[in-house]
Short mmCIF file of N, CA and C in Angstrom, two decimals:
data_model
loop_
_atom_site.label_atom_id
_atom_site.label_comp_id
_atom_site.label_asym_id
_atom_site.label_seq_id
_atom_site.Cartn_x
_atom_site.Cartn_y
_atom_site.Cartn_z
N MET A 19 1.38 9.85 -21.84
CA MET A 19 2.23 8.90 -21.03
C MET A 19 2.22 7.72 -21.51
N ALA A 20 3.64 6.60 -21.64
CA ALA A 20 3.28 5.52 -21.47
C ALA A 20 3.56 5.28 -20.35
N GLU A 21 3.13 4.00 -19.28
CA GLU A 21 3.38 3.50 -17.79
C GLU A 21 4.98 3.33 -17.72
N ALA A 22 5.44 3.11 -18.65
CA ALA A 22 6.80 2.93 -18.76
C ALA A 22 7.39 3.82 -18.75
N ASP A 23 7.22 4.88 -19.29
CA ASP A 23 8.55 6.31 -19.11
C ASP A 23 8.37 6.57 -17.89
N TRP A 24 6.80 6.32 -17.31
CA TRP A 24 6.59 6.83 -16.08
C TRP A 24 7.29 6.10 -14.91
N ASP A 25 7.22 5.18 -14.92
CA ASP A 25 7.76 4.12 -14.09
C ASP A 25 9.11 3.87 -13.99
N TYR A 26 9.81 4.04 -15.55
CA TYR A 26 11.29 3.59 -15.22
C TYR A 26 11.90 5.27 -15.90
N LYS A 27 11.51 6.14 -16.15
CA LYS A 27 12.19 7.50 -16.30
C LYS A 27 11.57 8.50 -15.35
N ILE A 28 10.80 9.06 -15.55
CA ILE A 28 9.90 10.03 -14.27
C ILE A 28 10.19 9.92 -13.13
N ILE A 29 10.05 8.91 -12.32
CA ILE A 29 9.77 8.84 -11.19
C ILE A 29 11.58 8.75 -10.51
N PRO A 30 12.12 7.42 -10.91
CA PRO A 30 13.77 7.59 -10.82
C PRO A 30 14.43 9.12 -10.83
N THR A 31 14.59 9.62 -12.58
CA THR A 31 14.93 10.90 -12.02
C THR A 31 14.54 12.16 -11.46
N ASN A 32 13.42 12.28 -11.09
CA ASN A 32 12.36 13.11 -9.89
C ASN A 32 13.05 12.87 -8.54
N ALA A 33 13.47 11.41 -8.32
CA ALA A 33 13.60 11.36 -7.08
C ALA A 33 15.02 11.35 -6.56
N PHE A 34 15.73 10.86 -7.85
CA PHE A 34 17.32 11.36 -7.87
C PHE A 34 17.39 13.18 -7.06
N LEU A 35 16.81 14.06 -8.36
CA LEU A 35 16.86 15.02 -7.75
C LEU A 35 16.46 15.91 -6.76
N MET A 36 15.08 14.95 -6.05
CA MET A 36 14.67 15.33 -4.44
C MET A 36 15.69 14.72 -3.70
N LYS A 37 16.54 13.62 -4.02
CA LYS A 37 17.45 13.42 -3.23
C LYS A 37 18.58 13.95 -2.80
N ASN A 38 18.69 14.44 -3.83
CA ASN A 38 20.07 15.83 -4.10
C ASN A 38 19.59 16.86 -3.13
N LYS A 39 18.75 17.38 -4.02
CA LYS A 39 17.75 18.95 -3.61
C LYS A 39 17.99 18.74 -1.85
N TYR A 40 17.52 17.77 -1.31
CA TYR A 40 17.22 17.85 -0.15
C TYR A 40 18.15 16.79 0.79
N ASP A 41 19.22 16.68 0.52
CA ASP A 41 20.45 16.01 0.95
C ASP A 41 19.83 15.04 2.07
N ILE A 42 19.15 13.87 1.34
CA ILE A 42 18.68 12.77 1.63
C ILE A 42 19.97 11.65 2.13
N LYS A 43 20.40 11.35 3.06
CA LYS A 43 20.91 10.02 2.92
C LYS A 43 20.47 8.92 4.10
N PHE A 44 20.69 8.26 3.67
CA PHE A 44 20.34 7.15 4.75
C PHE A 44 21.42 6.61 5.50
N GLY A 45 21.12 5.85 6.78
CA GLY A 45 22.41 5.08 7.21
C GLY A 45 22.14 3.63 7.61
N LYS A 46 22.35 3.10 8.97
CA LYS A 46 21.53 1.96 9.06
C LYS A 46 20.45 1.86 9.72
N GLU A 47 19.92 2.69 9.55
CA GLU A 47 18.43 2.80 10.52
C GLU A 47 17.31 2.93 9.02
N ILE A 48 16.79 1.48 9.91
CA ILE A 48 15.23 1.66 8.79
C ILE A 48 14.43 2.95 8.31
N ILE A 49 14.17 3.51 10.01
CA ILE A 49 13.47 4.06 10.53
C ILE A 49 14.42 5.55 10.96
N PRO A 50 14.09 6.85 10.34
CA PRO A 50 14.82 7.95 10.82
C PRO A 50 14.42 8.11 11.73
N GLU A 51 15.37 8.56 12.88
CA GLU A 51 14.63 9.53 14.03
C GLU A 51 15.47 11.09 14.01
N ASP A 52 16.31 11.30 13.11
CA ASP A 52 16.60 12.80 12.92
C ASP A 52 15.60 13.71 12.48
N LYS A 53 15.71 14.21 13.29
CA LYS A 53 14.39 15.42 13.08
C LYS A 53 14.63 16.13 11.63
N GLY A 54 15.72 16.57 11.35
CA GLY A 54 16.35 17.22 10.34
C GLY A 54 16.22 16.60 8.61
N LEU A 55 16.35 15.30 9.48
CA LEU A 55 15.97 14.35 7.66
C LEU A 55 14.58 14.04 7.65
N MET A 56 14.15 13.90 9.10
CA MET A 56 12.38 13.61 8.67
C MET A 56 11.75 14.67 8.47
N ASP A 57 12.22 16.18 8.75
CA ASP A 57 11.66 17.00 8.19
C ASP A 57 11.86 17.46 6.27
N ARG A 58 13.16 16.96 5.97
CA ARG A 58 13.45 17.00 4.86
C ARG A 58 12.83 15.91 3.67
N LEU A 59 12.76 14.63 4.33
CA LEU A 59 12.01 13.69 3.81
C LEU A 59 10.90 13.80 3.38
N PHE A 60 9.73 15.11 4.16
CA PHE A 60 8.40 15.53 3.91
C PHE A 60 8.39 16.52 2.57
N GLN A 61 9.36 17.40 2.93
CA GLN A 61 9.84 18.06 1.93
C GLN A 61 9.68 18.03 0.80
N ALA A 62 10.23 16.92 0.28
CA ALA A 62 10.92 16.37 -0.36
C ALA A 62 9.54 15.36 -1.52
N GLY A 63 8.94 14.55 -0.39
CA GLY A 63 7.93 14.43 -0.47
C GLY A 63 6.73 14.96 -1.39
N LEU A 64 6.57 15.88 -0.72
CA LEU A 64 5.77 17.16 -0.75
C LEU A 64 6.28 17.52 -2.26
N GLU A 65 7.36 17.97 -2.23
CA GLU A 65 7.85 18.64 -3.96
C GLU A 65 7.60 17.43 -4.65
N MET A 66 8.06 16.15 -4.44
CA MET A 66 7.50 15.62 -5.58
C MET A 66 6.17 15.28 -5.88
N LEU A 67 5.60 15.44 -4.78
CA LEU A 67 4.13 15.12 -5.57
C LEU A 67 4.08 15.97 -6.44
N VAL A 68 4.19 17.39 -5.90
CA VAL A 68 3.42 18.53 -6.66
C VAL A 68 4.16 19.02 -8.11
N THR A 69 5.53 18.52 -8.33
CA THR A 69 6.09 18.74 -9.38
C THR A 69 6.07 17.07 -10.16
N THR A 70 5.93 15.91 -9.83
CA THR A 70 5.70 15.15 -10.56
C THR A 70 4.22 14.65 -10.76
N GLY A 71 3.20 14.80 -9.71
CA GLY A 71 2.43 14.84 -9.95
C GLY A 71 1.73 13.03 -9.97
N PHE A 72 1.12 12.05 -10.65
CA PHE A 72 0.31 10.97 -9.94
C PHE A 72 -0.10 10.24 -10.94
N TYR A 73 0.10 8.99 -11.28
CA TYR A 73 -0.04 8.24 -13.08
C TYR A 73 -1.21 7.63 -13.20
N ASN A 74 -2.39 7.84 -13.54
CA ASN A 74 -3.49 6.79 -13.53
C ASN A 74 -3.28 6.06 -15.02
N SER A 75 -3.20 5.08 -14.38
CA SER A 75 -3.13 4.23 -15.74
C SER A 75 -4.22 3.94 -16.79
N ASP A 76 -5.20 4.23 -16.20
CA ASP A 76 -6.78 4.07 -17.23
C ASP A 76 -6.68 4.63 -18.12
N LEU A 77 -6.36 5.87 -17.45
CA LEU A 77 -5.90 7.73 -18.80
C LEU A 77 -5.25 7.27 -19.09
N GLY A 78 -3.74 6.79 -18.90
CA GLY A 78 -2.82 7.02 -19.63
C GLY A 78 -2.25 8.41 -19.40
N ARG A 79 -2.70 9.63 -18.21
CA ARG A 79 -2.56 10.30 -17.92
C ARG A 79 -1.54 11.07 -16.61
N VAL A 80 -0.81 11.90 -16.55
CA VAL A 80 -0.43 12.47 -15.85
C VAL A 80 -1.05 13.07 -14.68
N ILE A 81 -1.66 12.88 -13.53
CA ILE A 81 -2.59 13.97 -12.96
C ILE A 81 -1.96 14.85 -12.02
N THR A 82 -1.84 16.23 -12.17
CA THR A 82 -0.72 17.02 -11.18
C THR A 82 -2.00 18.00 -10.17
N LEU A 83 -1.15 18.41 -9.24
CA LEU A 83 -1.86 18.76 -8.18
C LEU A 83 -1.08 20.30 -7.58
N THR A 84 -1.39 20.95 -7.00
CA THR A 84 -0.76 22.19 -6.43
C THR A 84 -0.33 22.21 -4.58
N GLU A 85 0.50 22.32 -4.58
CA GLU A 85 0.69 22.35 -2.91
C GLU A 85 -0.52 22.78 -1.95
N ASP A 86 -1.64 23.39 -2.56
CA ASP A 86 -2.22 23.88 -1.82
C ASP A 86 -3.59 23.20 -1.46
N GLU A 87 -3.82 22.22 -2.66
CA GLU A 87 -4.13 20.64 -3.18
C GLU A 87 -3.45 19.84 -2.70
N VAL A 88 -2.51 19.46 -2.33
CA VAL A 88 -2.04 18.63 -1.04
C VAL A 88 -2.54 18.65 0.07
N TRP A 89 -2.29 19.94 0.62
CA TRP A 89 -2.87 20.21 2.00
C TRP A 89 -3.92 20.42 2.54
N GLU A 90 -4.98 20.78 1.30
CA GLU A 90 -6.47 20.76 1.18
C GLU A 90 -6.51 19.20 1.61
N GLY A 91 -5.62 18.48 1.26
CA GLY A 91 -6.68 16.64 1.44
C GLY A 91 -5.71 16.29 2.13
N ILE A 92 -4.94 16.79 2.69
CA ILE A 92 -4.18 16.64 4.02
C ILE A 92 -5.15 17.00 5.29
N LYS A 93 -5.73 18.47 5.12
CA LYS A 93 -6.81 18.56 5.93
C LYS A 93 -7.58 17.67 6.46
N LYS A 94 -8.34 17.30 5.29
CA LYS A 94 -9.14 16.06 5.26
C LYS A 94 -9.31 15.23 5.50
N THR A 95 -7.95 14.74 5.29
CA THR A 95 -7.58 12.89 6.10
C THR A 95 -8.41 12.66 7.02
N PRO A 96 -9.11 11.68 7.18
CA PRO A 96 -10.00 10.99 8.06
C PRO A 96 -8.70 11.19 9.55
N LYS A 97 -9.09 11.31 10.54
CA LYS A 97 -7.94 10.82 11.84
C LYS A 97 -7.97 9.55 12.42
N LYS A 98 -8.87 8.74 11.99
CA LYS A 98 -8.93 7.18 12.42
C LYS A 98 -9.86 6.51 10.85
N LEU A 99 -9.03 5.09 10.84
CA LEU A 99 -9.72 4.62 9.79
C LEU A 99 -10.26 3.32 10.77
N VAL A 100 -11.54 2.50 10.12
CA VAL A 100 -11.89 1.20 11.18
C VAL A 100 -11.62 0.18 9.86
N LEU A 101 -10.63 -0.94 10.09
CA LEU A 101 -10.85 -2.01 9.16
C LEU A 101 -11.17 -3.16 9.92
N GLY A 102 -11.95 -4.07 8.82
CA GLY A 102 -12.67 -5.17 10.00
C GLY A 102 -14.22 -4.73 10.36
N GLU A 103 -14.35 -5.85 11.07
CA GLU A 103 -15.99 -5.63 11.51
C GLU A 103 -15.78 -6.27 13.15
N HIS A 104 -16.52 -5.84 13.88
CA HIS A 104 -16.89 -6.70 15.13
C HIS A 104 -15.59 -7.20 16.25
N LYS A 105 -15.57 -8.35 16.79
CA LYS A 105 -14.31 -8.62 17.21
C LYS A 105 -12.86 -8.78 16.51
N ASP A 106 -13.51 -8.26 15.18
CA ASP A 106 -11.55 -8.35 14.40
C ASP A 106 -10.99 -7.19 13.86
N ALA A 107 -12.61 -5.60 14.31
CA ALA A 107 -12.08 -4.58 13.90
C ALA A 107 -10.40 -4.20 14.25
N VAL A 108 -9.84 -3.21 13.79
CA VAL A 108 -8.48 -2.80 14.18
C VAL A 108 -8.87 -1.08 13.83
N ASP A 109 -8.59 0.05 14.71
CA ASP A 109 -8.63 1.53 14.39
C ASP A 109 -7.13 1.25 13.99
N PHE A 110 -7.47 2.22 13.18
CA PHE A 110 -5.98 2.76 12.22
C PHE A 110 -5.71 4.47 12.79
N ILE A 111 -4.76 4.95 13.63
CA ILE A 111 -4.53 5.55 14.24
C ILE A 111 -3.50 6.07 13.65
N PRO A 112 -2.60 7.20 13.85
CA PRO A 112 -1.51 8.06 13.26
C PRO A 112 -0.77 7.59 14.82
N ARG A 113 -0.01 6.99 14.55
CA ARG A 113 1.31 7.34 15.74
C ARG A 113 2.38 7.80 15.88
N HIS A 114 2.76 8.70 17.31
CA HIS A 114 3.56 9.70 16.64
C HIS A 114 5.22 9.13 17.63
N GLY A 115 6.17 9.54 17.53
CA GLY A 115 7.49 8.68 17.88
C GLY A 115 7.06 6.92 18.14
N ASN A 116 7.97 7.02 19.61
CA ASN A 116 7.89 6.11 20.25
C ASN A 116 6.59 5.64 21.05
N GLU A 117 5.59 5.78 21.30
CA GLU A 117 4.74 5.69 21.58
C GLU A 117 4.45 4.08 22.01
N SER A 118 3.43 4.12 23.50
CA SER A 118 3.71 2.93 23.75
C SER A 118 2.16 2.23 23.17
N ARG A 119 1.05 2.58 22.69
CA ARG A 119 0.38 2.52 22.00
C ARG A 119 0.74 1.04 20.51
N LYS A 120 0.70 0.12 20.87
CA LYS A 120 1.15 -1.04 19.50
C LYS A 120 0.53 -0.84 18.04
N PRO A 121 1.57 -0.91 17.27
CA PRO A 121 1.37 -0.58 15.60
C PRO A 121 0.27 -1.81 15.32
N VAL A 122 -0.48 -1.36 14.11
CA VAL A 122 -1.34 -2.28 13.60
C VAL A 122 -0.28 -2.97 12.64
N ILE A 123 -0.41 -3.91 12.73
CA ILE A 123 0.31 -5.06 12.17
C ILE A 123 -0.51 -5.60 10.77
N GLN A 124 0.17 -5.35 9.22
CA GLN A 124 -0.82 -6.20 8.71
C GLN A 124 0.32 -7.31 8.32
N GLY A 125 -0.58 -8.39 7.51
CA GLY A 125 0.58 -9.83 7.44
C GLY A 125 -0.10 -10.38 5.90
N GLY A 126 0.77 -11.23 5.33
CA GLY A 126 -0.02 -11.39 3.97
C GLY A 126 1.49 -10.80 3.27
N PRO A 127 1.21 -11.54 1.47
CA PRO A 127 2.07 -11.60 1.12
C PRO A 127 2.13 -10.27 0.10
N THR A 128 1.45 -9.59 0.21
CA THR A 128 1.05 -7.85 -0.29
C THR A 128 1.17 -7.99 -1.69
N GLY A 129 0.41 -8.40 -2.56
CA GLY A 129 0.65 -8.56 -3.97
C GLY A 129 1.47 -9.65 -4.74
N ALA A 130 2.16 -10.58 -3.85
CA ALA A 130 2.99 -11.20 -4.62
C ALA A 130 2.44 -12.34 -5.11
N PRO A 131 2.80 -12.82 -6.14
CA PRO A 131 1.92 -13.87 -6.53
C PRO A 131 2.29 -15.03 -5.76
N VAL A 132 1.03 -16.02 -5.78
CA VAL A 132 0.49 -16.99 -5.17
C VAL A 132 -0.34 -18.43 -5.55
N SER A 133 0.45 -19.69 -5.89
CA SER A 133 -0.24 -20.44 -6.60
C SER A 133 -1.59 -20.87 -5.82
N GLU A 134 -2.44 -20.63 -6.91
CA GLU A 134 -3.82 -21.50 -6.11
C GLU A 134 -3.96 -22.63 -5.51
N ASP A 135 -2.70 -23.36 -5.71
CA ASP A 135 -3.06 -23.84 -4.89
C ASP A 135 -3.25 -24.26 -3.69
N VAL A 136 -2.12 -22.99 -3.18
CA VAL A 136 -2.09 -23.07 -1.51
C VAL A 136 -2.41 -20.98 -1.10
N PHE A 137 -3.11 -21.12 -2.51
CA PHE A 137 -3.79 -19.29 -1.79
C PHE A 137 -4.17 -19.47 -0.05
N ILE A 138 -5.14 -20.36 -0.45
CA ILE A 138 -6.09 -20.35 0.88
C ILE A 138 -5.16 -20.67 2.75
N GLN A 139 -4.36 -21.20 1.65
CA GLN A 139 -3.76 -21.41 3.31
C GLN A 139 -2.52 -21.15 3.72
N VAL A 140 -1.67 -20.08 2.37
CA VAL A 140 -0.70 -19.42 2.63
C VAL A 140 -1.80 -17.87 3.64
N MET A 141 -3.00 -17.60 3.07
CA MET A 141 -3.42 -16.75 3.61
C MET A 141 -4.49 -17.16 5.04
N GLN A 142 -4.56 -17.73 5.50
CA GLN A 142 -4.77 -18.58 6.61
C GLN A 142 -3.70 -18.27 7.53
N SER A 143 -2.50 -18.77 7.02
CA SER A 143 -0.74 -18.61 8.00
C SER A 143 -1.45 -17.43 8.77
N TYR A 144 -1.00 -16.53 7.93
CA TYR A 144 -1.26 -15.03 8.32
C TYR A 144 -2.47 -14.39 9.14
N ALA A 145 -3.62 -15.16 8.77
CA ALA A 145 -5.19 -14.77 9.79
C ALA A 145 -5.01 -15.62 10.90
N GLN A 146 -4.60 -16.67 11.07
CA GLN A 146 -3.98 -17.20 12.44
C GLN A 146 -3.48 -16.61 13.79
N GLU A 147 -2.52 -15.80 12.77
CA GLU A 147 -1.56 -14.96 13.68
C GLU A 147 -2.21 -14.58 14.58
N ALA A 148 -2.14 -13.93 15.89
CA ALA A 148 -2.68 -13.27 16.95
C ALA A 148 -1.47 -11.83 16.83
N THR A 149 -0.58 -11.58 16.37
CA THR A 149 -0.41 -10.59 15.94
C THR A 149 -0.96 -9.60 14.90
N VAL A 150 -0.74 -10.30 13.72
CA VAL A 150 -1.46 -9.80 12.77
C VAL A 150 -3.32 -9.08 13.15
N ASP A 151 -3.31 -7.86 12.43
CA ASP A 151 -4.24 -7.27 12.78
C ASP A 151 -5.00 -7.41 11.33
N HIS A 152 -4.72 -7.37 10.55
CA HIS A 152 -5.20 -6.73 9.14
C HIS A 152 -4.80 -7.19 8.15
N LEU A 153 -4.93 -8.74 6.75
CA LEU A 153 -4.30 -9.05 6.11
C LEU A 153 -4.32 -7.88 4.71
N VAL A 154 -3.16 -8.56 3.76
CA VAL A 154 -2.83 -7.86 2.46
C VAL A 154 -2.59 -9.05 1.88
N ASN A 155 -3.62 -9.01 1.20
CA ASN A 155 -3.55 -10.41 0.20
C ASN A 155 -2.56 -10.49 -0.85
N GLY A 156 -1.80 -11.66 -1.25
CA GLY A 156 -1.06 -11.64 -2.55
C GLY A 156 -2.56 -12.22 -3.84
N VAL A 157 -1.83 -12.51 -4.98
CA VAL A 157 -2.19 -12.08 -6.23
C VAL A 157 -2.37 -13.96 -6.51
N MET A 158 -3.34 -14.14 -7.26
CA MET A 158 -3.49 -15.63 -7.50
C MET A 158 -2.30 -15.53 -9.27
N ALA A 159 -1.61 -16.33 -9.16
CA ALA A 159 -0.61 -16.49 -9.98
C ALA A 159 -1.49 -17.07 -11.13
N THR A 160 -2.41 -18.08 -11.17
CA THR A 160 -3.10 -18.97 -11.84
C THR A 160 -4.71 -18.78 -11.65
N ILE A 161 -5.27 -19.12 -12.71
CA ILE A 161 -6.68 -19.65 -12.41
C ILE A 161 -7.47 -20.72 -13.00
N GLU A 162 -7.46 -21.65 -12.49
CA GLU A 162 -7.77 -23.06 -13.12
C GLU A 162 -6.70 -23.35 -13.88
N GLY A 163 -5.27 -23.33 -13.35
CA GLY A 163 -4.23 -23.66 -14.79
C GLY A 163 -4.06 -22.57 -15.78
N HIS A 164 -5.04 -21.74 -15.74
CA HIS A 164 -4.61 -20.41 -16.67
C HIS A 164 -3.61 -19.08 -15.71
N PRO A 165 -3.00 -18.69 -16.97
CA PRO A 165 -2.18 -17.28 -16.23
C PRO A 165 -3.37 -16.24 -16.15
N ALA A 166 -3.35 -15.79 -15.32
CA ALA A 166 -4.18 -14.56 -14.84
C ALA A 166 -3.03 -13.50 -15.22
N THR A 167 -3.47 -13.54 -16.76
CA THR A 167 -2.79 -11.99 -17.49
C THR A 167 -3.98 -11.05 -17.03
N THR A 168 -3.23 -9.85 -17.06
CA THR A 168 -4.03 -8.12 -16.98
C THR A 168 -4.94 -7.98 -18.28
N ASN A 169 -5.87 -7.26 -18.29
CA ASN A 169 -6.71 -7.60 -19.28
C ASN A 169 -7.69 -8.59 -19.90
N THR A 170 -7.69 -9.42 -19.46
CA THR A 170 -8.24 -10.43 -19.83
C THR A 170 -9.26 -11.25 -19.02
N PRO A 171 -10.09 -12.04 -19.22
CA PRO A 171 -11.35 -12.44 -18.01
C PRO A 171 -10.74 -13.47 -17.37
N TRP A 172 -9.43 -13.78 -17.34
CA TRP A 172 -8.46 -15.12 -16.20
C TRP A 172 -8.35 -14.14 -14.93
N GLU A 173 -7.96 -12.46 -15.47
CA GLU A 173 -7.38 -11.69 -14.46
C GLU A 173 -8.68 -11.33 -13.13
N ILE A 174 -10.08 -11.27 -14.38
CA ILE A 174 -11.30 -11.04 -13.40
C ILE A 174 -11.20 -12.46 -13.08
N ARG A 175 -11.19 -13.31 -13.36
CA ARG A 175 -11.68 -14.87 -12.44
C ARG A 175 -10.85 -14.76 -11.43
N ALA A 176 -9.53 -14.71 -11.53
CA ALA A 176 -8.51 -14.87 -10.56
C ALA A 176 -8.66 -13.66 -8.72
N THR A 177 -9.37 -12.48 -9.79
CA THR A 177 -9.68 -11.41 -8.62
C THR A 177 -10.61 -12.13 -7.95
N MET A 178 -11.64 -12.27 -8.29
CA MET A 178 -13.33 -13.38 -7.62
C MET A 178 -12.34 -14.54 -6.84
N ALA A 179 -11.81 -14.62 -7.52
CA ALA A 179 -11.09 -16.01 -6.63
C ALA A 179 -10.54 -16.16 -5.53
N GLU A 180 -9.64 -14.94 -5.58
CA GLU A 180 -8.44 -14.22 -4.29
C GLU A 180 -9.84 -13.75 -3.24
N LEU A 181 -10.94 -13.34 -3.89
CA LEU A 181 -11.49 -12.56 -2.58
C LEU A 181 -12.37 -14.10 -1.96
N ARG A 182 -12.84 -14.41 -2.57
CA ARG A 182 -13.39 -15.96 -2.07
C ARG A 182 -12.59 -16.95 -0.93
N ALA A 183 -11.37 -16.93 -2.04
CA ALA A 183 -10.03 -17.57 -0.74
C ALA A 183 -9.78 -16.69 0.61
N VAL A 184 -10.02 -16.01 0.61
CA VAL A 184 -9.08 -14.62 1.88
C VAL A 184 -10.75 -15.01 2.71
N LYS A 185 -11.75 -14.77 2.03
CA LYS A 185 -12.70 -14.90 3.13
C LYS A 185 -13.02 -16.10 3.30
N GLU A 186 -12.83 -17.32 2.54
CA GLU A 186 -12.16 -18.97 3.59
C GLU A 186 -11.61 -18.85 4.87
N ALA A 187 -10.34 -18.20 3.97
CA ALA A 187 -8.82 -18.25 4.89
C ALA A 187 -9.41 -17.68 6.18
N ARG A 188 -9.88 -16.53 6.27
CA ARG A 188 -9.99 -15.84 7.42
C ARG A 188 -11.35 -16.87 8.67
N THR A 189 -12.13 -17.42 7.60
CA THR A 189 -13.42 -18.09 8.42
C THR A 189 -12.79 -19.39 8.86
N ARG A 190 -11.47 -20.16 8.08
CA ARG A 190 -11.00 -20.56 8.99
C ARG A 190 -10.21 -21.04 9.98
N ALA A 191 -9.39 -19.52 10.36
CA ALA A 191 -8.84 -18.71 11.27
C ALA A 191 -9.61 -18.12 12.31
N GLY A 192 -11.15 -18.92 12.66
CA GLY A 192 -11.47 -17.99 13.21
C GLY A 192 -11.80 -16.20 13.62
N ARG A 193 -11.39 -15.71 12.30
CA ARG A 193 -11.53 -14.35 12.24
C ARG A 193 -12.01 -14.27 11.00
N PRO A 194 -13.33 -14.52 10.80
CA PRO A 194 -14.26 -13.90 9.66
C PRO A 194 -14.24 -12.56 9.29
N ASP A 195 -14.27 -11.31 10.30
CA ASP A 195 -14.53 -10.21 9.87
C ASP A 195 -13.03 -9.47 9.66
N MET A 196 -12.18 -10.20 9.98
CA MET A 196 -10.91 -9.67 9.66
C MET A 196 -10.60 -8.45 8.47
N GLY A 197 -9.83 -7.51 8.91
CA GLY A 197 -10.40 -6.43 7.15
C GLY A 197 -9.27 -6.94 6.23
N ILE A 198 -9.83 -6.68 5.60
CA ILE A 198 -8.53 -6.91 4.24
C ILE A 198 -8.07 -5.60 3.65
#
């Protein structure tokens, strides 16, 4: 299957079907508090995964799972994930409802293109914020002035430069072991 067909036909069509089937409607709340809606969202997501599968871009194929396989994966999911090291480590632990424990805050441009000439400064600005626990980096739009085009050597160079730049940004912010 072509990735564009997956992205622009299969996913929107199936999401629309699940939205209607499970009567999913959002009001002004970003995070629903209605238990019925939460349950329907979960059921819709589960059915969407089982009926739609997920796309493997390396193979150009859709991988499908049974509902039993999904539940087995959920059972085997770690209860805690530690990102970062030493004093910069943060525990990702599921939160429930309005817990008093603060959520983990991830900061960064999250995959958005960032100019290579300001990449370190942008990442440093997130890393030095005391409320940010973990970084999600942006993507260098260019490397050495060349577009970081997918499936080219420039993409690999840009990725390596991103890793070095994030390491530099964390060090400058005084948080060298912060997770990314």
